[in-house]
CSV table of C-alpha atoms and ligand atoms in Angstrom, one decimal:
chain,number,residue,atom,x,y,z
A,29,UNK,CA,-15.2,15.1,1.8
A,30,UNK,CA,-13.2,13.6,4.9
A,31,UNK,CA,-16.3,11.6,6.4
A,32,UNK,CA,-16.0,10.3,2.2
A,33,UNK,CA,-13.0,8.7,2.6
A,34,UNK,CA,-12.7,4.8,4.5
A,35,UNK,CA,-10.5,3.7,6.5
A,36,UNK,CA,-9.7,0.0,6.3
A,37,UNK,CA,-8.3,-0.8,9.5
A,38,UNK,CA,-10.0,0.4,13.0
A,39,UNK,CA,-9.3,-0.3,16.5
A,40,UNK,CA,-12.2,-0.1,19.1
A,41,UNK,CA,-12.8,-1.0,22.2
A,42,UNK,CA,-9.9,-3.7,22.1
A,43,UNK,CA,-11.2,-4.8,18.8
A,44,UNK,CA,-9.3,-4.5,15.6
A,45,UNK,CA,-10.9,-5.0,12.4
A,46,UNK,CA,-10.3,-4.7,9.0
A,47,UNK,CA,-12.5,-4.1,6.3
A,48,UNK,CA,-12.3,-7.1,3.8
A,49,UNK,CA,-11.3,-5.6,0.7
A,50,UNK,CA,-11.9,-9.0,-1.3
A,51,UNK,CA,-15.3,-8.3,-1.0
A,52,UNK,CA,-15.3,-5.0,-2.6
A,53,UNK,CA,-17.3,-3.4,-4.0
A,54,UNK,CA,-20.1,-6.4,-3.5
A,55,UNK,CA,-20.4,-5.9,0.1
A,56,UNK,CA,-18.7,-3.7,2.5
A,57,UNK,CA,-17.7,-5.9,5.7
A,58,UNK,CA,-15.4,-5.6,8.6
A,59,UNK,CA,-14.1,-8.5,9.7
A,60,UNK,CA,-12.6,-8.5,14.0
A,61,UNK,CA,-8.8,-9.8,13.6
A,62,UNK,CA,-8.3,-12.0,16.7
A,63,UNK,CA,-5.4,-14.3,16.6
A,64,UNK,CA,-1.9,-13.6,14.5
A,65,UNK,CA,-2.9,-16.0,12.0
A,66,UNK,CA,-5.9,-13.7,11.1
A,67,UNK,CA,-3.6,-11.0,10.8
A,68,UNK,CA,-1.5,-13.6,8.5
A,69,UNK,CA,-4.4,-14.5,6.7
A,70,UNK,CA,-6.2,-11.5,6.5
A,71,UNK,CA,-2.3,-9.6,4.9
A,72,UNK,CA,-1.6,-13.1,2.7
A,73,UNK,CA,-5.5,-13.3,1.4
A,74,UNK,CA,-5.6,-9.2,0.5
A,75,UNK,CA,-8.2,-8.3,2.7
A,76,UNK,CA,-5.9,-5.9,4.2
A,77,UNK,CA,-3.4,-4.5,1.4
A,78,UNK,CA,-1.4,-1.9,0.2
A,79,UNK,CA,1.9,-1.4,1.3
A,80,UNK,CA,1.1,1.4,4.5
A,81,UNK,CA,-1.9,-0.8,5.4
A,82,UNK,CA,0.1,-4.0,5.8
A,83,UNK,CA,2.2,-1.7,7.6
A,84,UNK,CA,0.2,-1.1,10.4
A,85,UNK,CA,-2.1,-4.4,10.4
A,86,UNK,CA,1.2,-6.2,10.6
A,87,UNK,CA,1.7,-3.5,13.8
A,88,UNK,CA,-1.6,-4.4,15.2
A,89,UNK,CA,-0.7,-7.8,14.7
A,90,UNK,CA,2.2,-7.8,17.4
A,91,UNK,CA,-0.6,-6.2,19.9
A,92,UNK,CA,-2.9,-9.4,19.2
A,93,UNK,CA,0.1,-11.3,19.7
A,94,UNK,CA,0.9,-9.7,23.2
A,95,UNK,CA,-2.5,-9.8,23.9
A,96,UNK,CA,-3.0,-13.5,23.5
A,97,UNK,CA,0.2,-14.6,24.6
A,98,UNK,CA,0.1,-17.1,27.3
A,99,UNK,CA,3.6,-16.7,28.9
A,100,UNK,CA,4.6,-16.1,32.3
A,101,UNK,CA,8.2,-14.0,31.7
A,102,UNK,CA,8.7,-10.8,29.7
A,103,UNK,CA,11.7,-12.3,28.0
A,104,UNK,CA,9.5,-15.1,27.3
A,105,UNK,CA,6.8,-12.6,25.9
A,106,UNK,CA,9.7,-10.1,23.4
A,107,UNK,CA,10.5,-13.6,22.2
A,108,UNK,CA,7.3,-14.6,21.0
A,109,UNK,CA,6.7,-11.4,19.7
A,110,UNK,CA,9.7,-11.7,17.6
A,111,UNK,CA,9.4,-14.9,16.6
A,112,UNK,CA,5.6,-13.8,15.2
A,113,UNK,CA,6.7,-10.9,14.2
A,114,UNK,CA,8.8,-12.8,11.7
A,115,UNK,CA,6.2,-14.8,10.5
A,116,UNK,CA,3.8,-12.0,10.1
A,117,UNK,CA,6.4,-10.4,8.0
A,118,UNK,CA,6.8,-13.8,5.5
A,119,UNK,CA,3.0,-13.4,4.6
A,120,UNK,CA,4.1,-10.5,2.0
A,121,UNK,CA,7.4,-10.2,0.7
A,122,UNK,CA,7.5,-7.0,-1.4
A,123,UNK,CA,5.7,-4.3,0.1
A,124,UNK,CA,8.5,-3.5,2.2
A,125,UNK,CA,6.4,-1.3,4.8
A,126,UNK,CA,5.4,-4.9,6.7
A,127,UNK,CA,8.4,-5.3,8.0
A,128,UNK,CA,9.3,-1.4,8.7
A,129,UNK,CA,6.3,-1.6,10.8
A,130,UNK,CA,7.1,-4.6,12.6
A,131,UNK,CA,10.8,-4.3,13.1
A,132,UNK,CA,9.9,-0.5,14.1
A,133,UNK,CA,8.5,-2.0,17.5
A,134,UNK,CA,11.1,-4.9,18.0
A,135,UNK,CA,13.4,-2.3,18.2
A,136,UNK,CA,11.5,-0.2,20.4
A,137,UNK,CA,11.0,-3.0,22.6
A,138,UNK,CA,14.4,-4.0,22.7
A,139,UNK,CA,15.5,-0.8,24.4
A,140,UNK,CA,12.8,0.0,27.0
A,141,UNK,CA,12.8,-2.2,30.5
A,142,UNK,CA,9.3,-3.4,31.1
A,143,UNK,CA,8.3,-4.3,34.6
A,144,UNK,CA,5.1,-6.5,33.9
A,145,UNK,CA,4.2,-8.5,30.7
A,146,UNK,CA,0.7,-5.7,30.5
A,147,UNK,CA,2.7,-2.4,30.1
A,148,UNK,CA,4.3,-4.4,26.7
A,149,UNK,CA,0.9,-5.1,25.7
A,150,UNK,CA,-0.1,-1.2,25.9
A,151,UNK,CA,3.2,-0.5,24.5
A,152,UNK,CA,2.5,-2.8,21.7
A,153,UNK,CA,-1.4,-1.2,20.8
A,154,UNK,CA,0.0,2.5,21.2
A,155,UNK,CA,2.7,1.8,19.0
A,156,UNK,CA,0.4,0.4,16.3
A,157,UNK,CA,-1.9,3.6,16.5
A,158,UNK,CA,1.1,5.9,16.4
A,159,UNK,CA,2.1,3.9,13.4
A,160,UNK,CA,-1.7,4.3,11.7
A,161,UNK,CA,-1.7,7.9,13.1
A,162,UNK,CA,1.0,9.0,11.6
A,163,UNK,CA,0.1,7.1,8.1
A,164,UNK,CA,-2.9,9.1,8.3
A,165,UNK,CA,-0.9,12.3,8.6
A,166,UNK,CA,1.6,11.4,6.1
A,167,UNK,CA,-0.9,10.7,3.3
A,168,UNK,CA,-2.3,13.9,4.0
A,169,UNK,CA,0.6,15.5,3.3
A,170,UNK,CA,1.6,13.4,0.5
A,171,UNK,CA,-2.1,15.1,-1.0
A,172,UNK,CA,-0.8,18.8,-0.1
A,173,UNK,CA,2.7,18.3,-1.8
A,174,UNK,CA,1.1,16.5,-4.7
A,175,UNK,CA,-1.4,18.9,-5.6
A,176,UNK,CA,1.2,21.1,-6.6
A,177,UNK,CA,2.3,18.6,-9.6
A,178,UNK,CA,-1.1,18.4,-10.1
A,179,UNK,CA,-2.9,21.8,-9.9
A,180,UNK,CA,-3.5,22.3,-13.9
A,181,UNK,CA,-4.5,18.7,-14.4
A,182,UNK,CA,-7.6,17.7,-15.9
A,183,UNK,CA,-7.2,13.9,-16.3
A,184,UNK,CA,-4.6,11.3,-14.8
A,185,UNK,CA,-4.2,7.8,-15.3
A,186,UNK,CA,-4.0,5.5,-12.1
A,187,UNK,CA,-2.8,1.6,-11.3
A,188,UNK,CA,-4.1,-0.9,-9.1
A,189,UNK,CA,-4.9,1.0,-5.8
A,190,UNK,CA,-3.3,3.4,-3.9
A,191,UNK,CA,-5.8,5.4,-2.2
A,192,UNK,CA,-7.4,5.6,1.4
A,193,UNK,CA,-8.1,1.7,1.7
A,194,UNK,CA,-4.2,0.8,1.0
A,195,UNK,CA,-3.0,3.4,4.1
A,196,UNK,CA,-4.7,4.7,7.0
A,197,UNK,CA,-6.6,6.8,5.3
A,198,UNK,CA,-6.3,9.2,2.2
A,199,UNK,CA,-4.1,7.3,0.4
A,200,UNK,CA,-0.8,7.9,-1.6
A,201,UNK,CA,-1.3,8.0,-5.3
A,202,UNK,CA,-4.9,9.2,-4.5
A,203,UNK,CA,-4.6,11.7,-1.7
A,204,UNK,CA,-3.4,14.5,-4.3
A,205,UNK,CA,-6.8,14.1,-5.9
A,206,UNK,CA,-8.7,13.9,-2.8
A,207,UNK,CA,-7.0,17.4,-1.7
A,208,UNK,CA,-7.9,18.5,-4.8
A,209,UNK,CA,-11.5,18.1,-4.6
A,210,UNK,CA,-11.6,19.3,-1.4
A,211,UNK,CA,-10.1,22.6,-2.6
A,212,UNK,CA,-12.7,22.6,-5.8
A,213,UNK,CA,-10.7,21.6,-8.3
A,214,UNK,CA,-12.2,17.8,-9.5
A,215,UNK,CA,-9.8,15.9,-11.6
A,216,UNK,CA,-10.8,12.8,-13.6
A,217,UNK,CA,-9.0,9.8,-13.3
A,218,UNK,CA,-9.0,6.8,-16.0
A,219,UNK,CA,-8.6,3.6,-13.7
A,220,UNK,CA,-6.9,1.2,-14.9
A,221,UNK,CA,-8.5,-2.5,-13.9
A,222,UNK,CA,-5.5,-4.4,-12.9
A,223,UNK,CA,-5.8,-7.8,-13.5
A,224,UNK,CA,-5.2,-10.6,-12.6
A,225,UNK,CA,-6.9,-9.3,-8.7
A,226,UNK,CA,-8.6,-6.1,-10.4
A,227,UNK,CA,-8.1,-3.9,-7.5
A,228,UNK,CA,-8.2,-0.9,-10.1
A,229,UNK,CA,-12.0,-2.2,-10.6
A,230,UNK,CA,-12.8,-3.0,-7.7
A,231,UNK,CA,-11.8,-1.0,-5.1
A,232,UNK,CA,-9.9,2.4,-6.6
A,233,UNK,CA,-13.3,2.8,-8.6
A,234,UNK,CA,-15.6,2.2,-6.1
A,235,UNK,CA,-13.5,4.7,-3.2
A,236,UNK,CA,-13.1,7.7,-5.8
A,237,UNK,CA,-16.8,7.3,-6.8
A,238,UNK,CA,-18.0,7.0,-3.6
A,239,UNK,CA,-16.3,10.3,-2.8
A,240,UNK,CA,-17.7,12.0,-5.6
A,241,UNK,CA,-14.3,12.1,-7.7
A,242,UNK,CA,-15.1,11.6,-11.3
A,243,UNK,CA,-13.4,8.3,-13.1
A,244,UNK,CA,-13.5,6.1,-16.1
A,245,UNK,CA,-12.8,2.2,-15.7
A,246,UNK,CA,-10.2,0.7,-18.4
A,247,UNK,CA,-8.9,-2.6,-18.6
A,248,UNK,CA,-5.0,-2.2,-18.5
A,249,UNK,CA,-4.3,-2.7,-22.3
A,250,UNK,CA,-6.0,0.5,-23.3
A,251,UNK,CA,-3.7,2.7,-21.3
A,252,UNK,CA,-1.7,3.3,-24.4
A,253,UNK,CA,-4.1,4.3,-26.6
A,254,UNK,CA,-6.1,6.4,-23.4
A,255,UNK,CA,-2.4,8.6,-23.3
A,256,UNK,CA,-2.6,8.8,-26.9
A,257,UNK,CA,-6.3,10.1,-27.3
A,258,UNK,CA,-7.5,11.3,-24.4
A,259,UNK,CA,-5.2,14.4,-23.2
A,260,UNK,CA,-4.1,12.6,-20.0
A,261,UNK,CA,-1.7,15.2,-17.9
A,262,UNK,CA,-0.4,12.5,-15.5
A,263,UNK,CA,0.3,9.1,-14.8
A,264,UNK,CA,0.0,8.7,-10.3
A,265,UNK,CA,1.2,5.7,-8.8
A,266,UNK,CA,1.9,4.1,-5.5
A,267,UNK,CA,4.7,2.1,-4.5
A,268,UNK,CA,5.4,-1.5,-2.5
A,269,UNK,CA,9.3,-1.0,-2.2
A,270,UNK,CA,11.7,2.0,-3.7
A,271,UNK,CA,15.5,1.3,-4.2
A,272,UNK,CA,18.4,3.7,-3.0
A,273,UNK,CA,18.3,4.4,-6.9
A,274,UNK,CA,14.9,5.5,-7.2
A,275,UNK,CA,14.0,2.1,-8.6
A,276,UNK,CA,10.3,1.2,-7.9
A,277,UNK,CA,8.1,-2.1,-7.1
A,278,UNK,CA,4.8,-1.5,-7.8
A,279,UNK,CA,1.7,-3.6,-8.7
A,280,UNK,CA,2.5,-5.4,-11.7
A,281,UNK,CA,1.5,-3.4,-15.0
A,282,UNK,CA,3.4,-0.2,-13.7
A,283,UNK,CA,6.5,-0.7,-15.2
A,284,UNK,CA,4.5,-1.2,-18.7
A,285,UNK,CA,2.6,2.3,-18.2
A,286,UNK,CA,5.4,3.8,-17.4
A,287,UNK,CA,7.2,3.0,-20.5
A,288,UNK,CA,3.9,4.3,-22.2
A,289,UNK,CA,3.9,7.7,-20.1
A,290,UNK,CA,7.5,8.1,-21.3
A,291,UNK,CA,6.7,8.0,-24.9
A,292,UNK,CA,3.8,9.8,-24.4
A,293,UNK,CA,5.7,12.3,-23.0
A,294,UNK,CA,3.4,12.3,-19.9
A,295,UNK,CA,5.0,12.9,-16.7
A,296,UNK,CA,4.8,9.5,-14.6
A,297,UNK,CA,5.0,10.7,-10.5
A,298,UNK,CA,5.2,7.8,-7.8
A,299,UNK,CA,3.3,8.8,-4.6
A,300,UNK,CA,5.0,7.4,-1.0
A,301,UNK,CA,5.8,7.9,2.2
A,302,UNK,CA,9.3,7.2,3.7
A,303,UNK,CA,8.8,4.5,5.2
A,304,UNK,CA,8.4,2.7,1.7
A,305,UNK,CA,11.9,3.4,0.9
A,306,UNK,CA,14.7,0.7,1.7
A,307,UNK,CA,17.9,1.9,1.6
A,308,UNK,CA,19.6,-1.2,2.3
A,309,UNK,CA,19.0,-2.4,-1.7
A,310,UNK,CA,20.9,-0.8,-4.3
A,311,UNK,CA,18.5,-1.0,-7.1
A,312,UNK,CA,14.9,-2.9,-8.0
A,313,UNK,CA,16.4,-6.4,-9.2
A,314,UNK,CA,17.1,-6.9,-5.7
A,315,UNK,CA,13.8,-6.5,-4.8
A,316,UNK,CA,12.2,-10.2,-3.5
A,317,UNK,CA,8.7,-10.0,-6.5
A,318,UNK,CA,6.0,-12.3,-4.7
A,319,UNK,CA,4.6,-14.8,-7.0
A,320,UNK,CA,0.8,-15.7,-6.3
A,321,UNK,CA,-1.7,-18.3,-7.1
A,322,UNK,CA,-2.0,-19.6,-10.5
A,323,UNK,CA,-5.6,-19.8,-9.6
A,324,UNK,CA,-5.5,-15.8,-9.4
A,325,UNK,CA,-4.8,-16.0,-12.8
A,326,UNK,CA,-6.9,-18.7,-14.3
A,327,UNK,CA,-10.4,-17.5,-12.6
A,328,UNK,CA,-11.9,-14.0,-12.2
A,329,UNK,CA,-14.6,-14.2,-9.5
A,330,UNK,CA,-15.0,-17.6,-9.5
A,331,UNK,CA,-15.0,-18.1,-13.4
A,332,UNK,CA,-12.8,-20.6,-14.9
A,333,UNK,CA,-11.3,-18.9,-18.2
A,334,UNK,CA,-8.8,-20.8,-18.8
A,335,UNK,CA,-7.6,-24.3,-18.8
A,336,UNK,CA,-6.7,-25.3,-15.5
A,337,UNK,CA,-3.9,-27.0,-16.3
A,338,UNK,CA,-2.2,-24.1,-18.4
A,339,UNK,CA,1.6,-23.2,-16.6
A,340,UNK,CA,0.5,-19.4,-15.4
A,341,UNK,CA,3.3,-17.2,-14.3
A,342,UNK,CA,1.7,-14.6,-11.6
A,343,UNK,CA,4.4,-12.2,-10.3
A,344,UNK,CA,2.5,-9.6,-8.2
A,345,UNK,CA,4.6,-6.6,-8.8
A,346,UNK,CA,6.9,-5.0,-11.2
A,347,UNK,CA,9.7,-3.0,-11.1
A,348,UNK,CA,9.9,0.7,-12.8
A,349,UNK,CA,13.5,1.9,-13.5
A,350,UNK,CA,14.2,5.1,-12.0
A,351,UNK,CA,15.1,6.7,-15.6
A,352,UNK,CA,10.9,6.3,-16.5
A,353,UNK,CA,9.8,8.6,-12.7
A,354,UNK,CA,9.3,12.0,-13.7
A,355,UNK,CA,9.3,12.6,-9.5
A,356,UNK,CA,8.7,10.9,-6.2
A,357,UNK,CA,6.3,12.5,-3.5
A,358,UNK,CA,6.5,11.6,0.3
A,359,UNK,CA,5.6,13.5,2.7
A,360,UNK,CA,8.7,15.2,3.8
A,361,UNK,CA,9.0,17.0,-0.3
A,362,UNK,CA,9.1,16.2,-3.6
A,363,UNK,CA,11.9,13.8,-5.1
A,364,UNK,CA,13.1,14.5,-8.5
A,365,UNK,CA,16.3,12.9,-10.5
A,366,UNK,CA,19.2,12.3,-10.3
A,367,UNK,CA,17.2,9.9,-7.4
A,368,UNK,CA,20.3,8.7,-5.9
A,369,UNK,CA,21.4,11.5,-4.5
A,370,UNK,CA,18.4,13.7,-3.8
A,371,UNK,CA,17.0,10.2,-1.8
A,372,UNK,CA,19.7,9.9,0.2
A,373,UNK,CA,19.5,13.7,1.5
A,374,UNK,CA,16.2,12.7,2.8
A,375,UNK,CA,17.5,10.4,5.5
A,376,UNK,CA,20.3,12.5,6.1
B,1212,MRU,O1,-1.2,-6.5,-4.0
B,1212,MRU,P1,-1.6,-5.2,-3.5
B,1212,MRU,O2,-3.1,-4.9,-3.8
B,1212,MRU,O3,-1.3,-5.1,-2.0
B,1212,MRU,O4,-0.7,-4.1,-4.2
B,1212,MRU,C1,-0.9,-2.8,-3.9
B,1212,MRU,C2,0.0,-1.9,-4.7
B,1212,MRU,O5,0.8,-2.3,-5.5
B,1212,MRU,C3,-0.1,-0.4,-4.3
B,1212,MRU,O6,0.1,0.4,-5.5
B,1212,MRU,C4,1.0,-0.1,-3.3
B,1212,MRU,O7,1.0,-1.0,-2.2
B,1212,MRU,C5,0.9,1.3,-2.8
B,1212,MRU,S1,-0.5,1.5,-1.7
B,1212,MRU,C6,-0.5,3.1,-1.1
């Protein structure tokens, strides 16, 4: 099972390279990120995504940046770093891991005294793999804690992708599943597609088939009648940002399944690590919803289906109200309502 699951980010030998997830499931490529505007690219364009993965590309990122830099002063260098840092962190609003991982190193390189501009460039690169290291270990847990909600589950719905290619590895929504499996116990999962960027399609299809998991492909609007006919036990998502209230921003469709789940009387469980949590916001109509492309909407893989002049409204995420999650599982327990409380005691 383990050597099943990819990891879409992998530093080597000074290199760091991503696995181009716009090319899924056509071709499976890793691409070398050399420059910060690769790493701006490569986070805007969605060849890295998923809120933990931007997390720790956008931490790589500040190594490439050290690396490259061409300054003689180590203020000079923490000034560039910030100032990239920043503009790494404007490629993708929502997902508010980007900036917990970036900001996690300013501020650890605020408070240490460097004596030559190499030691911040190690800093810098062991940061990032502490950051994807501990990913790794948090999704793994995230699968443990989850399989308990999930232990008598036969079939479970899914949205857009939160498995191993969206972290460092395993997943969030999708490491439950993967423990499962691993344990003997195979749950199937009914995937929805996600338009408009199909990532349910593309990419949570092709990683649970190719480790063996069993799933069926839907396009989002039969997730109603799928919780009506076919006995689903669970609704898993990921998340891109959750409020002090529970509130969640997740790829857009969520909120509309979760309404579904609720009426259904299907329990709807968001899958996350801490570090997706943002304390700072009250609730999710604070939450800054990215609006993409109106070409993302008005081709699917090239294909023109609709006019091209049509007014297109592409917000990338949604936001779920807290009163539609049934529970919230990180990695350090299981979240259930009233969320504003039992959040809070988390980061106590
Ligand atoms: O636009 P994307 O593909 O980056 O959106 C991804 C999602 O919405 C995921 O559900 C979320 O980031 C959680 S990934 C573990």
């Amino acid at each position: 099972m383990e050597n099943l699951i990819v990891t879409p980010i992998i530093y080597k030998d000074g290199a760091v390279s991503i696995l181009d997830q716009t090319k899924l499931p056509n071709e499976i490529v890793y691409i070398d990120l050399e420059t910060v505007e690769d790493v701006y690219n490569g986070i805007k364009q969605l060849k890295v995504r998923g809120a933990p993965a931007i997390g720790i590309a956008g931490a790589y990122g500040l190594f490439i940046v050290a690396r490259n830099s061409k300054v003689n002063t180590i203020e000079q260098l923490l000034t560039e770093i910030k100032l990239q840092g920043d503009y790494l962190i404007s490629s993708r609003p929502t997902a508010v891991n980007l900036e917990w991982g970036i900001k996690r190193i300013i501020n650890k390189l605020s408070k240490i005294s460097f004596q030559s501009l190499n030691e911040i460039v190690n800093f810098t690169l062991k940061e990032a793999q502490l950051i994807q290291k501990e990913d790794e270990e948090t999704c793994f847990k995230i699968g443990e804690l989850g399989a308990t909600l999930l232990s008598n589950a036969d079939n479970v719905l899914t949205h857009c992708n939160a498995g191993s290619i969206a972290t460092a590895k395993y997943g969030t929504a999708l490491s439950p599943i993967y423990y499962l499996k691993d344990k003997g116990k195979n749950i199937h999962v009914y995937a929805d597609e996600t338009r408009p960027l199909l990532q349910g399609a593309r990419l949570t299809v092709w990683e649970l088939m190719k480790a063996g998991v069993e799933v069926t492909l839907i396009t989002d609007n039969m997730a109603g009648f799928v919780m009506a006919k076919k006995n689903i036990d669970a609704v898993i998502v990921g998340a891109d940002r959750i409020t002090a209230n529970g509130d969640v921003a997740n790829k857009i469709g969520t909120y509309s399944i979760a309404i579904l789940a609720k009426e259904h009387k299907i329990p709807f469980y968001v899958a996350a690590p801490l570090s997706t949590f943002d304390l700072s916001i009250d609730n999710g109509n604070l939450i800054n919803i990215e609006e993409r492309d109106k070409n993302e909407v008005i081709f699917i893989g090239g294909k023109q289906i609709a006019p091209k002049e049509v007014d297109v409204y592409n917000p990338a995420f949604d936001v779920t109200p807290s009163k539609y999650i049934t529970a919230i599982i990180t990695e350090k327990g299981i979240i259930t309502p009233p969320f504003s409380q039992n959040i809070k005691k988390h980061f106590d």
